[in-house]
PDB file of C-alpha atoms in Angstrom:
ATOM      1  CA  UNK Y 204     100.323-145.986 -35.502  1.00  0.00           C
ATOM      2  CA  UNK Y 205     100.537-142.818 -37.565  1.00  0.00           C
ATOM      3  CA  UNK Y 206     103.034-141.787 -40.224  1.00  0.00           C
ATOM      4  CA  UNK Y 207     103.368-138.008 -40.406  1.00  0.00           C
ATOM      5  CA  UNK Y 208     104.797-137.292 -43.881  1.00  0.00           C
ATOM      6  CA  UNK Y 209     105.935-133.766 -44.744  1.00  0.00           C
ATOM      7  CA  UNK Y 210     107.170-132.638 -48.166  1.00  0.00           C
ATOM      8  CA  UNK Y 211     108.831-129.251 -48.529  1.00  0.00           C
ATOM      9  CA  UNK Y 212     109.373-126.803 -51.399  1.00  0.00           C
ATOM     10  CA  UNK Y 213     112.281-124.751 -50.056  1.00  0.00           C
ATOM     11  CA  UNK Y 214     113.282-121.540 -51.818  1.00  0.00           C
ATOM     12  CA  UNK Y 215     116.304-122.113 -54.067  1.00  0.00           C
ATOM     13  CA  UNK Y 216     118.420-119.600 -52.147  1.00  0.00           C
ATOM     14  CA  UNK Y 217     118.857-122.086 -49.275  1.00  0.00           C
ATOM     15  CA  UNK Y 218     121.697-124.577 -49.476  1.00  0.00           C
ATOM     16  CA  UNK Y 219     121.209-128.269 -48.768  1.00  0.00           C
ATOM     17  CA  UNK Y 220     123.101-127.757 -45.486  1.00  0.00           C
ATOM     18  CA  UNK Y 221     120.676-125.008 -44.430  1.00  0.00           C
ATOM     19  CA  UNK Y 222     117.681-127.153 -45.362  1.00  0.00           C
ATOM     20  CA  UNK Y 223     119.121-130.198 -43.581  1.00  0.00           C
ATOM     21  CA  UNK Y 224     119.796-128.161 -40.430  1.00  0.00           C
ATOM     22  CA  UNK Y 225     116.115-127.264 -40.126  1.00  0.00           C
ATOM     23  CA  UNK Y 226     114.908-130.772 -40.930  1.00  0.00           C
ATOM     24  CA  UNK Y 227     117.389-132.418 -38.544  1.00  0.00           C
ATOM     25  CA  UNK Y 228     116.166-130.158 -35.760  1.00  0.00           C
ATOM     26  CA  UNK Y 229     112.774-131.840 -35.694  1.00  0.00           C
ATOM     27  CA  UNK Y 230     114.445-135.060 -34.470  1.00  0.00           C
ATOM     28  CA  UNK Y 231     115.445-133.259 -31.265  1.00  0.00           C
ATOM     29  CA  UNK Y 232     111.790-133.152 -30.222  1.00  0.00           C
ATOM     30  CA  UNK Y 233     111.744-136.965 -29.926  1.00  0.00           C
ATOM     31  CA  UNK Y 234     113.422-136.920 -26.507  1.00  0.00           C
ATOM     32  CA  UNK Y 235     110.544-134.844 -25.112  1.00  0.00           C
ATOM     33  CA  UNK Y 236     107.578-136.520 -26.830  1.00  0.00           C
ATOM     34  CA  UNK Y 237     106.565-139.959 -25.598  1.00  0.00           C
ATOM     35  CA  UNK Y 238     105.144-141.955 -28.466  1.00  0.00           C
ATOM     36  CA  UNK Y 239     107.355-140.380 -31.144  1.00  0.00           C
ATOM     37  CA  UNK Y 240     108.869-143.611 -32.416  1.00  0.00           C
ATOM     38  CA  UNK Y 241     111.168-142.576 -35.248  1.00  0.00           C
ATOM     39  CA  UNK Y 242     112.155-139.703 -37.489  1.00  0.00           C
ATOM     40  CA  UNK Y 243     113.955-139.597 -40.816  1.00  0.00           C
ATOM     41  CA  UNK Y 244     114.516-136.913 -43.433  1.00  0.00           C
ATOM     42  CA  UNK Y 245     116.269-136.446 -46.733  1.00  0.00           C
ATOM     43  CA  UNK Y 246     116.170-135.148 -50.256  1.00  0.00           C
ATOM     44  CA  UNK Y 247     113.425-136.243 -52.639  1.00  0.00           C
ATOM     45  CA  UNK Y 248     114.991-138.584 -55.191  1.00  0.00           C
ATOM     46  CA  UNK Y 249     111.806-138.342 -57.314  1.00  0.00           C
ATOM     47  CA  UNK Y 250     112.624-141.276 -59.585  1.00  0.00           C
ATOM     48  CA  UNK Y 251     109.288-140.843 -61.391  1.00  0.00           C
ATOM     49  CA  UNK Y 252     109.683-137.062 -61.785  1.00  0.00           C
ATOM     50  CA  UNK Y 253     106.274-136.461 -60.174  1.00  0.00           C
ATOM     51  CA  UNK Y 254     107.196-133.898 -57.511  1.00  0.00           C
ATOM     52  CA  UNK Y 255     110.293-131.898 -58.536  1.00  0.00           C
ATOM     53  CA  UNK Y 256     109.299-128.809 -56.532  1.00  0.00           C
ATOM     54  CA  UNK Y 257     109.303-130.757 -53.268  1.00  0.00           C
ATOM     55  CA  UNK Y 258     113.018-131.407 -53.001  1.00  0.00           C
ATOM     56  CA  UNK Y 259     113.096-132.390 -49.319  1.00  0.00           C
ATOM     57  CA  UNK Y 260     110.921-134.145 -46.801  1.00  0.00           C
ATOM     58  CA  UNK Y 261     110.623-136.072 -43.571  1.00  0.00           C
ATOM     59  CA  UNK Y 262     108.573-138.853 -42.036  1.00  0.00           C
ATOM     60  CA  UNK Y 263     107.783-139.328 -38.346  1.00  0.00           C
ATOM     61  CA  UNK Y 264     106.132-142.380 -36.833  1.00  0.00           C
ATOM     62  CA  UNK Y 265     103.874-141.823 -33.830  1.00  0.00           C
ATOM     63  CA  UNK Y 266     102.188-144.319 -31.540  1.00  0.00           C
ATOM     64  CA  UNK Y 267      98.910-142.442 -31.734  1.00  0.00           C
ATOM     65  CA  UNK Y 268      97.215-139.105 -32.369  1.00  0.00           C
ATOM     66  CA  UNK Y 269      97.997-137.829 -28.854  1.00  0.00           C
ATOM     67  CA  UNK Y 270     101.720-138.218 -29.532  1.00  0.00           C
ATOM     68  CA  UNK Y 271     101.338-136.375 -32.851  1.00  0.00           C
ATOM     69  CA  UNK Y 272      99.517-133.522 -31.103  1.00  0.00           C
ATOM     70  CA  UNK Y 273     102.195-133.347 -28.371  1.00  0.00           C
ATOM     71  CA  UNK Y 274     104.820-133.069 -31.117  1.00  0.00           C
ATOM     72  CA  UNK Y 275     102.826-130.442 -33.021  1.00  0.00           C
ATOM     73  CA  UNK Y 276     102.495-128.273 -29.901  1.00  0.00           C
ATOM     74  CA  UNK Y 277     106.066-128.734 -28.640  1.00  0.00           C
ATOM     75  CA  UNK Y 278     107.821-125.317 -28.468  1.00  0.00           C
ATOM     76  CA  UNK Y 279     110.883-126.539 -30.390  1.00  0.00           C
ATOM     77  CA  UNK Y 280     108.650-127.903 -33.168  1.00  0.00           C
ATOM     78  CA  UNK Y 281     106.685-124.652 -33.311  1.00  0.00           C
ATOM     79  CA  UNK Y 282     109.903-122.593 -33.655  1.00  0.00           C
ATOM     80  CA  UNK Y 283     111.402-124.883 -36.301  1.00  0.00           C
ATOM     81  CA  UNK Y 284     108.103-125.015 -38.140  1.00  0.00           C
ATOM     82  CA  UNK Y 285     108.015-121.220 -38.342  1.00  0.00           C
ATOM     83  CA  UNK Y 286     111.582-121.210 -39.682  1.00  0.00           C
ATOM     84  CA  UNK Y 287     110.736-123.873 -42.256  1.00  0.00           C
ATOM     85  CA  UNK Y 288     107.628-121.976 -43.411  1.00  0.00           C
ATOM     86  CA  UNK Y 289     109.721-118.815 -43.851  1.00  0.00           C
ATOM     87  CA  UNK Y 290     112.173-120.783 -46.034  1.00  0.00           C
ATOM     88  CA  UNK Y 291     109.467-122.209 -48.324  1.00  0.00           C
ATOM     89  CA  UNK Y 292     108.141-120.939 -51.620  1.00  0.00           C
ATOM     90  CA  UNK Y 293     104.728-119.514 -50.767  1.00  0.00           C
ATOM     91  CA  UNK Y 294     105.160-120.008 -47.011  1.00  0.00           C
ATOM     92  CA  UNK Y 295     102.655-122.613 -45.800  1.00  0.00           C
ATOM     93  CA  UNK Y 296     101.691-123.335 -49.403  1.00  0.00           C
ATOM     94  CA  UNK Y 297     105.194-124.725 -49.934  1.00  0.00           C
ATOM     95  CA  UNK Y 298     104.515-127.623 -47.541  1.00  0.00           C
ATOM     96  CA  UNK Y 299     102.432-130.752 -48.083  1.00  0.00           C
ATOM     97  CA  UNK Y 300     101.476-132.943 -45.107  1.00  0.00           C
ATOM     98  CA  UNK Y 301     100.000-136.436 -45.106  1.00  0.00           C
ATOM     99  CA  UNK Y 302      99.055-138.198 -41.859  1.00  0.00           C
ATOM    100  CA  UNK Y 303      98.581-141.881 -42.574  1.00  0.00           C
ATOM    101  CA  UNK Y 304      97.134-144.508 -40.238  1.00  0.00           C
ATOM    102  CA  UNK Y 305      99.275-147.634 -40.575  1.00  0.00           C
TER     103      UNK Y 305
END
């Protein structure tokens, strides 16, 4: 299994509702991607104050790498990803991704 962890530094001009709308949209891909097992998103609570710039994030669990690649290439994911990048400080630089084998 793989955990696809994404942490996002959205520009301050976007409300939590606007940020949540983009992040919630990624869950819609699950119906079309076999092997996408779960999806969750939310604000970074950052109890240790280690990552204050990354105020939002999401985690997806995939059966395997093929499922992750199907998700990455899905047209809805590509469109939402472009929107998310445009909303981030520094574009792509405002996003951190970790893919963990679990």
